[in-house]
């Protein structure tokens, strides 16, 4: 069996069991992970791997978590968040309304905690509503704890780490004032967007792994739940398709047209 056919068989079964659409992810992205998946399952071939996926839900969950491992970081692309904060300050402080933020495919929560720290610095976190969703239960569980390893905190500026985290030799915890305003939820993004309107949606570094036909309806659903004038924050290699009513206002930051701009 050709590697592409093996890949289709294995990941088709995995995605069917997980409720994800077949063919959504680019073949090259999946093929690079097939051998590692079989080694993890301790099986010699795809046929036995598929049998193991069907028989062992826990192994299936772990494989899905490894395959869809999100690349994330606190203040990932720091200049992006610096520019975005300026737009948030201009748009949200004069509005004096409850700010709603959704991080779609949030991985283990680092970028949503980054936004929470920005809102805290702006003085509007207590009135904000923040939601993080991911299909992987393990990722959501880790985000809820708010605990991270020392190497995950290394890129944080000292002032940020000192203000927003409690640290020791084993790592650090996000301060309670940031954690208490965030809800976490296991959810399948392909099944639909979380109900808006949202002032800010983060969808970063996932679209690049999707086939264009699979990514487009996700883009559509996200933009539909943005309020006019709301923002969509994406990864550096993510490019929203044209025709969705978005205007690029900064690096990785798009604003939904139709609302008043300040």
PDB file of C-alpha atoms in Angstrom:
ATOM      1  CA  UNK A   1       0.000   0.000   0.000  1.00  0.00           C
ATOM      2  CA  UNK A   2       1.374   3.420  -0.913  1.00  0.00           C
ATOM      3  CA  UNK A   3       2.196   5.742   1.944  1.00  0.00           C
ATOM      4  CA  UNK A   4      -0.549   8.163   0.912  1.00  0.00           C
ATOM      5  CA  UNK A   5      -3.113   5.353   0.993  1.00  0.00           C
ATOM      6  CA  UNK A   6      -1.865   4.207   4.386  1.00  0.00           C
ATOM      7  CA  UNK A   7      -2.096   7.761   5.607  1.00  0.00           C
ATOM      8  CA  UNK A   8      -5.660   8.101   4.326  1.00  0.00           C
ATOM      9  CA  UNK A   9      -6.664   4.840   6.001  1.00  0.00           C
ATOM     10  CA  UNK A  10      -5.116   5.582   9.382  1.00  0.00           C
ATOM     11  CA  UNK A  11      -6.045   9.220   9.746  1.00  0.00           C
ATOM     12  CA  UNK A  12      -9.416   8.712   8.098  1.00  0.00           C
ATOM     13  CA  UNK A  13     -10.255   6.237  10.850  1.00  0.00           C
ATOM     14  CA  UNK A  14      -8.831   8.497  13.555  1.00  0.00           C
ATOM     15  CA  UNK A  15     -10.792  11.502  12.346  1.00  0.00           C
ATOM     16  CA  UNK A  16     -14.004   9.504  11.915  1.00  0.00           C
ATOM     17  CA  UNK A  17     -13.741   8.322  15.507  1.00  0.00           C
ATOM     18  CA  UNK A  18     -13.000  11.857  16.720  1.00  0.00           C
ATOM     19  CA  UNK A  19     -15.765  13.520  14.704  1.00  0.00           C
ATOM     20  CA  UNK A  20     -13.388  15.428  12.441  1.00  0.00           C
ATOM     21  CA  UNK A  21     -13.891  15.654   8.672  1.00  0.00           C
ATOM     22  CA  UNK A  22     -11.798  13.386   6.475  1.00  0.00           C
ATOM     23  CA  UNK A  23      -9.565  15.278   4.109  1.00  0.00           C
ATOM     24  CA  UNK A  24      -9.519  18.463   6.148  1.00  0.00           C
ATOM     25  CA  UNK A  25      -5.782  18.370   6.882  1.00  0.00           C
ATOM     26  CA  UNK A  26      -3.102  18.579   4.220  1.00  0.00           C
ATOM     27  CA  UNK A  27      -1.635  15.150   3.354  1.00  0.00           C
ATOM     28  CA  UNK A  28       1.971  16.267   3.781  1.00  0.00           C
ATOM     29  CA  UNK A  29       1.237  17.414   7.334  1.00  0.00           C
ATOM     30  CA  UNK A  30      -0.249  14.014   8.224  1.00  0.00           C
ATOM     31  CA  UNK A  31       2.288  11.846   6.397  1.00  0.00           C
ATOM     32  CA  UNK A  32       5.092  13.289   8.484  1.00  0.00           C
ATOM     33  CA  UNK A  33       3.299  12.056  11.615  1.00  0.00           C
ATOM     34  CA  UNK A  34       2.243   8.562  10.537  1.00  0.00           C
ATOM     35  CA  UNK A  35       5.408   6.692  11.574  1.00  0.00           C
ATOM     36  CA  UNK A  36       5.456   8.380  14.980  1.00  0.00           C
ATOM     37  CA  UNK A  37       1.809   7.416  15.534  1.00  0.00           C
ATOM     38  CA  UNK A  38       2.509   3.761  14.769  1.00  0.00           C
ATOM     39  CA  UNK A  39       5.503   3.760  17.103  1.00  0.00           C
ATOM     40  CA  UNK A  40       3.395   5.267  19.866  1.00  0.00           C
ATOM     41  CA  UNK A  41       0.777   2.548  19.379  1.00  0.00           C
ATOM     42  CA  UNK A  42       3.552  -0.061  19.269  1.00  0.00           C
ATOM     43  CA  UNK A  43       2.248  -1.664  16.091  1.00  0.00           C
ATOM     44  CA  UNK A  44       4.153  -2.640  12.939  1.00  0.00           C
ATOM     45  CA  UNK A  45       1.672  -1.488  10.324  1.00  0.00           C
ATOM     46  CA  UNK A  46      -1.357   0.653   9.599  1.00  0.00           C
ATOM     47  CA  UNK A  47      -3.887  -2.191   9.731  1.00  0.00           C
ATOM     48  CA  UNK A  48      -2.950  -3.013  13.316  1.00  0.00           C
ATOM     49  CA  UNK A  49      -2.811   0.696  14.103  1.00  0.00           C
ATOM     50  CA  UNK A  50      -6.402   1.128  12.970  1.00  0.00           C
ATOM     51  CA  UNK A  51      -7.449  -1.859  15.084  1.00  0.00           C
ATOM     52  CA  UNK A  52      -5.736  -0.322  18.101  1.00  0.00           C
ATOM     53  CA  UNK A  53      -7.486   3.008  17.533  1.00  0.00           C
ATOM     54  CA  UNK A  54     -10.864   1.268  17.486  1.00  0.00           C
ATOM     55  CA  UNK A  55     -10.147  -0.773  20.592  1.00  0.00           C
ATOM     56  CA  UNK A  56      -8.455   1.796  22.807  1.00  0.00           C
ATOM     57  CA  UNK A  57     -10.206   5.155  23.222  1.00  0.00           C
ATOM     58  CA  UNK A  58      -7.462   6.441  25.534  1.00  0.00           C
ATOM     59  CA  UNK A  59      -4.756   5.727  22.944  1.00  0.00           C
ATOM     60  CA  UNK A  60      -6.950   7.343  20.316  1.00  0.00           C
ATOM     61  CA  UNK A  61      -7.234  10.486  22.412  1.00  0.00           C
ATOM     62  CA  UNK A  62      -3.478  10.617  22.980  1.00  0.00           C
ATOM     63  CA  UNK A  63      -2.742  10.153  19.279  1.00  0.00           C
ATOM     64  CA  UNK A  64      -5.177  12.906  18.358  1.00  0.00           C
ATOM     65  CA  UNK A  65      -3.551  15.196  20.889  1.00  0.00           C
ATOM     66  CA  UNK A  66      -0.097  14.512  19.455  1.00  0.00           C
ATOM     67  CA  UNK A  67      -1.163  14.905  15.819  1.00  0.00           C
ATOM     68  CA  UNK A  68      -3.013  18.161  16.406  1.00  0.00           C
ATOM     69  CA  UNK A  69      -0.439  19.523  18.833  1.00  0.00           C
ATOM     70  CA  UNK A  70      -0.810  23.280  18.736  1.00  0.00           C
ATOM     71  CA  UNK A  71       2.252  25.475  18.335  1.00  0.00           C
ATOM     72  CA  UNK A  72       1.717  28.204  20.869  1.00  0.00           C
ATOM     73  CA  UNK A  73       3.563  30.424  23.290  1.00  0.00           C
ATOM     74  CA  UNK A  74       2.999  33.290  25.667  1.00  0.00           C
ATOM     75  CA  UNK A  75       3.252  36.506  23.657  1.00  0.00           C
ATOM     76  CA  UNK A  76       3.962  34.443  20.511  1.00  0.00           C
ATOM     77  CA  UNK A  77       5.152  37.027  17.956  1.00  0.00           C
ATOM     78  CA  UNK A  78       5.523  39.684  20.640  1.00  0.00           C
ATOM     79  CA  UNK A  79       5.405  42.586  18.161  1.00  0.00           C
ATOM     80  CA  UNK A  80       2.029  41.323  16.949  1.00  0.00           C
ATOM     81  CA  UNK A  81       0.544  41.619  20.420  1.00  0.00           C
ATOM     82  CA  UNK A  82       2.188  44.998  20.939  1.00  0.00           C
ATOM     83  CA  UNK A  83       0.535  46.385  17.793  1.00  0.00           C
ATOM     84  CA  UNK A  84      -2.762  44.701  18.604  1.00  0.00           C
ATOM     85  CA  UNK A  85      -2.811  46.221  22.091  1.00  0.00           C
ATOM     86  CA  UNK A  86      -2.693  49.696  20.555  1.00  0.00           C
ATOM     87  CA  UNK A  87      -5.787  48.951  18.463  1.00  0.00           C
ATOM     88  CA  UNK A  88      -7.586  47.425  21.429  1.00  0.00           C
ATOM     89  CA  UNK A  89      -6.835  50.489  23.509  1.00  0.00           C
ATOM     90  CA  UNK A  90      -8.258  52.819  20.867  1.00  0.00           C
ATOM     91  CA  UNK A  91     -11.359  50.729  20.199  1.00  0.00           C
ATOM     92  CA  UNK A  92     -12.308  49.306  23.558  1.00  0.00           C
ATOM     93  CA  UNK A  93     -11.461  51.885  26.221  1.00  0.00           C
ATOM     94  CA  UNK A  94     -13.771  54.599  24.852  1.00  0.00           C
ATOM     95  CA  UNK A  95     -16.572  52.085  24.199  1.00  0.00           C
ATOM     96  CA  UNK A  96     -17.030  51.196  27.880  1.00  0.00           C
ATOM     97  CA  UNK A  97     -18.703  47.880  27.095  1.00  0.00           C
ATOM     98  CA  UNK A  98     -18.142  44.271  28.105  1.00  0.00           C
ATOM     99  CA  UNK A  99     -15.355  42.870  25.937  1.00  0.00           C
ATOM    100  CA  UNK A 100     -15.827  39.302  24.660  1.00  0.00           C
ATOM    101  CA  UNK A 101     -12.819  37.285  23.480  1.00  0.00           C
ATOM    102  CA  UNK A 102     -12.768  33.769  22.036  1.00  0.00           C
ATOM    103  CA  UNK A 103      -9.635  31.723  21.361  1.00  0.00           C
ATOM    104  CA  UNK A 104     -10.556  29.011  18.832  1.00  0.00           C
ATOM    105  CA  UNK A 105      -8.344  25.898  18.839  1.00  0.00           C
ATOM    106  CA  UNK A 106      -6.671  27.425  21.894  1.00  0.00           C
ATOM    107  CA  UNK A 107      -4.256  24.548  22.585  1.00  0.00           C
ATOM    108  CA  UNK A 108      -3.098  24.786  26.228  1.00  0.00           C
ATOM    109  CA  UNK A 109      -4.222  28.371  26.657  1.00  0.00           C
ATOM    110  CA  UNK A 110      -1.042  30.396  26.498  1.00  0.00           C
ATOM    111  CA  UNK A 111      -2.254  32.913  23.929  1.00  0.00           C
ATOM    112  CA  UNK A 112      -5.595  33.473  25.640  1.00  0.00           C
ATOM    113  CA  UNK A 113      -3.766  34.068  28.911  1.00  0.00           C
ATOM    114  CA  UNK A 114      -1.636  36.559  26.984  1.00  0.00           C
ATOM    115  CA  UNK A 115      -4.774  38.431  25.927  1.00  0.00           C
ATOM    116  CA  UNK A 116      -6.021  38.302  29.515  1.00  0.00           C
ATOM    117  CA  UNK A 117      -2.787  39.952  30.660  1.00  0.00           C
ATOM    118  CA  UNK A 118      -3.229  42.656  28.011  1.00  0.00           C
ATOM    119  CA  UNK A 119      -6.789  43.306  29.197  1.00  0.00           C
ATOM    120  CA  UNK A 120      -5.526  43.398  32.767  1.00  0.00           C
ATOM    121  CA  UNK A 121      -2.955  46.035  31.815  1.00  0.00           C
ATOM    122  CA  UNK A 122      -5.723  48.033  30.125  1.00  0.00           C
ATOM    123  CA  UNK A 123      -7.818  47.813  33.301  1.00  0.00           C
ATOM    124  CA  UNK A 124     -10.793  46.105  31.640  1.00  0.00           C
ATOM    125  CA  UNK A 125     -10.247  42.443  32.530  1.00  0.00           C
ATOM    126  CA  UNK A 126     -12.809  42.267  35.388  1.00  0.00           C
ATOM    127  CA  UNK A 127     -15.643  43.160  33.003  1.00  0.00           C
ATOM    128  CA  UNK A 128     -14.397  40.960  30.126  1.00  0.00           C
ATOM    129  CA  UNK A 129     -15.640  37.535  29.042  1.00  0.00           C
ATOM    130  CA  UNK A 130     -13.004  35.141  27.704  1.00  0.00           C
ATOM    131  CA  UNK A 131     -13.505  31.664  26.250  1.00  0.00           C
ATOM    132  CA  UNK A 132     -10.961  29.096  25.070  1.00  0.00           C
ATOM    133  CA  UNK A 133     -11.993  26.021  23.080  1.00  0.00           C
ATOM    134  CA  UNK A 134     -10.079  23.045  21.725  1.00  0.00           C
ATOM    135  CA  UNK A 135     -11.073  19.561  20.579  1.00  0.00           C
ATOM    136  CA  UNK A 136      -8.396  17.961  22.770  1.00  0.00           C
ATOM    137  CA  UNK A 137      -9.511  17.294  26.331  1.00  0.00           C
ATOM    138  CA  UNK A 138      -5.896  17.149  27.515  1.00  0.00           C
ATOM    139  CA  UNK A 139      -5.183  20.627  26.174  1.00  0.00           C
ATOM    140  CA  UNK A 140      -8.257  22.093  27.845  1.00  0.00           C
ATOM    141  CA  UNK A 141      -7.379  20.392  31.124  1.00  0.00           C
ATOM    142  CA  UNK A 142      -3.905  21.892  31.073  1.00  0.00           C
ATOM    143  CA  UNK A 143      -5.229  25.338  30.197  1.00  0.00           C
ATOM    144  CA  UNK A 144      -7.593  25.181  33.159  1.00  0.00           C
ATOM    145  CA  UNK A 145      -4.762  24.529  35.584  1.00  0.00           C
ATOM    146  CA  UNK A 146      -2.851  27.597  34.399  1.00  0.00           C
ATOM    147  CA  UNK A 147       0.428  25.901  35.298  1.00  0.00           C
ATOM    148  CA  UNK A 148       3.405  25.934  32.928  1.00  0.00           C
ATOM    149  CA  UNK A 149       6.982  24.683  32.831  1.00  0.00           C
ATOM    150  CA  UNK A 150       9.973  27.011  33.319  1.00  0.00           C
ATOM    151  CA  UNK A 151      10.950  26.846  29.645  1.00  0.00           C
ATOM    152  CA  UNK A 152       7.454  27.943  28.668  1.00  0.00           C
ATOM    153  CA  UNK A 153       7.891  31.101  30.735  1.00  0.00           C
ATOM    154  CA  UNK A 154      11.370  31.933  29.472  1.00  0.00           C
ATOM    155  CA  UNK A 155      10.234  34.200  26.637  1.00  0.00           C
ATOM    156  CA  UNK A 156       8.106  36.342  28.909  1.00  0.00           C
ATOM    157  CA  UNK A 157       9.469  39.796  29.707  1.00  0.00           C
ATOM    158  CA  UNK A 158      10.478  39.941  33.362  1.00  0.00           C
ATOM    159  CA  UNK A 159       7.900  42.636  34.110  1.00  0.00           C
ATOM    160  CA  UNK A 160       5.107  40.514  32.632  1.00  0.00           C
ATOM    161  CA  UNK A 161       6.227  37.390  34.476  1.00  0.00           C
ATOM    162  CA  UNK A 162       6.449  39.249  37.749  1.00  0.00           C
ATOM    163  CA  UNK A 163       3.015  40.842  37.426  1.00  0.00           C
ATOM    164  CA  UNK A 164       0.927  38.022  35.969  1.00  0.00           C
ATOM    165  CA  UNK A 165       2.558  34.802  37.268  1.00  0.00           C
ATOM    166  CA  UNK A 166       3.625  33.129  40.478  1.00  0.00           C
ATOM    167  CA  UNK A 167       6.812  31.183  39.907  1.00  0.00           C
ATOM    168  CA  UNK A 168       9.071  28.697  41.624  1.00  0.00           C
ATOM    169  CA  UNK A 169      11.825  26.326  40.494  1.00  0.00           C
ATOM    170  CA  UNK A 170       9.316  23.940  38.915  1.00  0.00           C
ATOM    171  CA  UNK A 171       7.545  26.504  36.767  1.00  0.00           C
ATOM    172  CA  UNK A 172       4.766  28.990  37.274  1.00  0.00           C
ATOM    173  CA  UNK A 173       1.041  29.589  37.691  1.00  0.00           C
ATOM    174  CA  UNK A 174      -1.065  32.221  36.026  1.00  0.00           C
ATOM    175  CA  UNK A 175      -2.319  34.684  38.627  1.00  0.00           C
ATOM    176  CA  UNK A 176      -5.836  33.993  39.871  1.00  0.00           C
ATOM    177  CA  UNK A 177      -7.200  37.336  38.644  1.00  0.00           C
ATOM    178  CA  UNK A 178      -6.389  36.238  35.066  1.00  0.00           C
ATOM    179  CA  UNK A 179      -7.707  32.696  35.482  1.00  0.00           C
ATOM    180  CA  UNK A 180     -11.019  33.554  37.097  1.00  0.00           C
ATOM    181  CA  UNK A 181     -12.289  35.460  34.067  1.00  0.00           C
ATOM    182  CA  UNK A 182     -11.709  32.647  31.553  1.00  0.00           C
ATOM    183  CA  UNK A 183     -13.959  29.727  30.660  1.00  0.00           C
ATOM    184  CA  UNK A 184     -12.538  26.632  28.951  1.00  0.00           C
ATOM    185  CA  UNK A 185     -14.532  24.221  26.831  1.00  0.00           C
ATOM    186  CA  UNK A 186     -13.816  21.112  24.755  1.00  0.00           C
ATOM    187  CA  UNK A 187     -15.358  21.771  21.350  1.00  0.00           C
ATOM    188  CA  UNK A 188     -14.970  20.786  17.706  1.00  0.00           C
ATOM    189  CA  UNK A 189     -14.389  23.895  15.595  1.00  0.00           C
ATOM    190  CA  UNK A 190     -15.530  22.075  12.468  1.00  0.00           C
ATOM    191  CA  UNK A 191     -18.971  21.683  14.047  1.00  0.00           C
ATOM    192  CA  UNK A 192     -19.474  25.441  14.192  1.00  0.00           C
ATOM    193  CA  UNK A 193     -18.342  28.649  15.841  1.00  0.00           C
ATOM    194  CA  UNK A 194     -19.141  29.751  19.370  1.00  0.00           C
ATOM    195  CA  UNK A 195     -22.030  32.199  19.458  1.00  0.00           C
ATOM    196  CA  UNK A 196     -20.989  35.830  19.261  1.00  0.00           C
ATOM    197  CA  UNK A 197     -20.823  38.652  18.878  1.00  0.00           C
ATOM    198  CA  UNK A 198     -17.125  38.657  19.793  1.00  0.00           C
ATOM    199  CA  UNK A 199     -14.892  41.706  20.020  1.00  0.00           C
ATOM    200  CA  UNK A 200     -11.827  39.544  19.352  1.00  0.00           C
ATOM    201  CA  UNK A 201     -11.347  36.023  17.979  1.00  0.00           C
ATOM    202  CA  UNK A 202      -7.955  34.326  17.975  1.00  0.00           C
ATOM    203  CA  UNK A 203      -7.423  31.568  15.392  1.00  0.00           C
ATOM    204  CA  UNK A 204      -3.696  31.145  15.024  1.00  0.00           C
ATOM    205  CA  UNK A 205      -1.483  28.621  13.248  1.00  0.00           C
ATOM    206  CA  UNK A 206      -4.178  26.088  12.375  1.00  0.00           C
ATOM    207  CA  UNK A 207      -5.378  27.192   8.947  1.00  0.00           C
ATOM    208  CA  UNK A 208      -1.930  26.559   7.443  1.00  0.00           C
ATOM    209  CA  UNK A 209      -2.408  22.821   8.077  1.00  0.00           C
ATOM    210  CA  UNK A 210      -5.851  22.661   6.460  1.00  0.00           C
ATOM    211  CA  UNK A 211      -6.888  22.156   2.882  1.00  0.00           C
ATOM    212  CA  UNK A 212      -8.328  25.356   1.446  1.00  0.00           C
ATOM    213  CA  UNK A 213     -11.787  23.810   1.030  1.00  0.00           C
ATOM    214  CA  UNK A 214     -11.834  22.795   4.695  1.00  0.00           C
ATOM    215  CA  UNK A 215     -10.473  26.093   5.996  1.00  0.00           C
ATOM    216  CA  UNK A 216     -12.845  28.378   4.090  1.00  0.00           C
ATOM    217  CA  UNK A 217     -16.073  27.506   5.973  1.00  0.00           C
ATOM    218  CA  UNK A 218     -14.182  27.896   9.264  1.00  0.00           C
ATOM    219  CA  UNK A 219     -13.048  31.383   8.235  1.00  0.00           C
ATOM    220  CA  UNK A 220     -16.644  32.185   7.280  1.00  0.00           C
ATOM    221  CA  UNK A 221     -18.054  30.981  10.593  1.00  0.00           C
ATOM    222  CA  UNK A 222     -15.513  32.957  12.617  1.00  0.00           C
ATOM    223  CA  UNK A 223     -16.121  36.210  10.769  1.00  0.00           C
ATOM    224  CA  UNK A 224     -19.885  35.727  11.054  1.00  0.00           C
ATOM    225  CA  UNK A 225     -19.589  35.716  14.856  1.00  0.00           C
ATOM    226  CA  UNK A 226     -17.401  38.838  15.001  1.00  0.00           C
ATOM    227  CA  UNK A 227     -19.192  42.045  15.833  1.00  0.00           C
ATOM    228  CA  UNK A 228     -18.790  44.838  13.252  1.00  0.00           C
ATOM    229  CA  UNK A 229     -15.496  46.501  14.051  1.00  0.00           C
ATOM    230  CA  UNK A 230     -14.295  43.407  15.898  1.00  0.00           C
ATOM    231  CA  UNK A 231     -10.858  41.874  15.405  1.00  0.00           C
ATOM    232  CA  UNK A 232      -9.548  38.550  14.125  1.00  0.00           C
ATOM    233  CA  UNK A 233      -6.003  37.687  15.251  1.00  0.00           C
ATOM    234  CA  UNK A 234      -4.255  35.048  13.132  1.00  0.00           C
ATOM    235  CA  UNK A 235      -0.807  33.490  12.755  1.00  0.00           C
ATOM    236  CA  UNK A 236       1.956  34.916  10.601  1.00  0.00           C
ATOM    237  CA  UNK A 237       1.402  32.267   7.927  1.00  0.00           C
ATOM    238  CA  UNK A 238      -2.406  32.466   8.071  1.00  0.00           C
ATOM    239  CA  UNK A 239      -4.189  34.542   5.439  1.00  0.00           C
ATOM    240  CA  UNK A 240      -7.965  34.980   5.547  1.00  0.00           C
ATOM    241  CA  UNK A 241      -9.502  34.498   2.091  1.00  0.00           C
ATOM    242  CA  UNK A 242     -10.817  37.583   0.296  1.00  0.00           C
ATOM    243  CA  UNK A 243     -14.467  38.522   0.277  1.00  0.00           C
ATOM    244  CA  UNK A 244     -15.154  38.086   3.989  1.00  0.00           C
ATOM    245  CA  UNK A 245     -15.367  41.777   4.835  1.00  0.00           C
ATOM    246  CA  UNK A 246     -12.052  41.954   6.679  1.00  0.00           C
ATOM    247  CA  UNK A 247      -9.473  44.737   6.512  1.00  0.00           C
ATOM    248  CA  UNK A 248      -5.880  44.184   7.609  1.00  0.00           C
ATOM    249  CA  UNK A 249      -5.025  46.799  10.241  1.00  0.00           C
ATOM    250  CA  UNK A 250      -1.729  45.436  11.598  1.00  0.00           C
ATOM    251  CA  UNK A 251       0.488  42.385  11.336  1.00  0.00           C
ATOM    252  CA  UNK A 252      -1.761  39.321  11.779  1.00  0.00           C
ATOM    253  CA  UNK A 253      -4.682  41.546  12.845  1.00  0.00           C
ATOM    254  CA  UNK A 254      -7.839  41.990  10.772  1.00  0.00           C
ATOM    255  CA  UNK A 255     -10.898  44.078  11.519  1.00  0.00           C
ATOM    256  CA  UNK A 256     -14.434  43.274  10.428  1.00  0.00           C
ATOM    257  CA  UNK A 257     -15.778  46.064   8.287  1.00  0.00           C
ATOM    258  CA  UNK A 258     -19.096  47.697   8.939  1.00  0.00           C
ATOM    259  CA  UNK A 259     -18.415  49.098  12.400  1.00  0.00           C
ATOM    260  CA  UNK A 260     -17.176  52.496  13.470  1.00  0.00           C
ATOM    261  CA  UNK A 261     -13.404  52.727  13.681  1.00  0.00           C
ATOM    262  CA  UNK A 262     -11.679  54.867  16.220  1.00  0.00           C
TER     263      UNK A 262
END
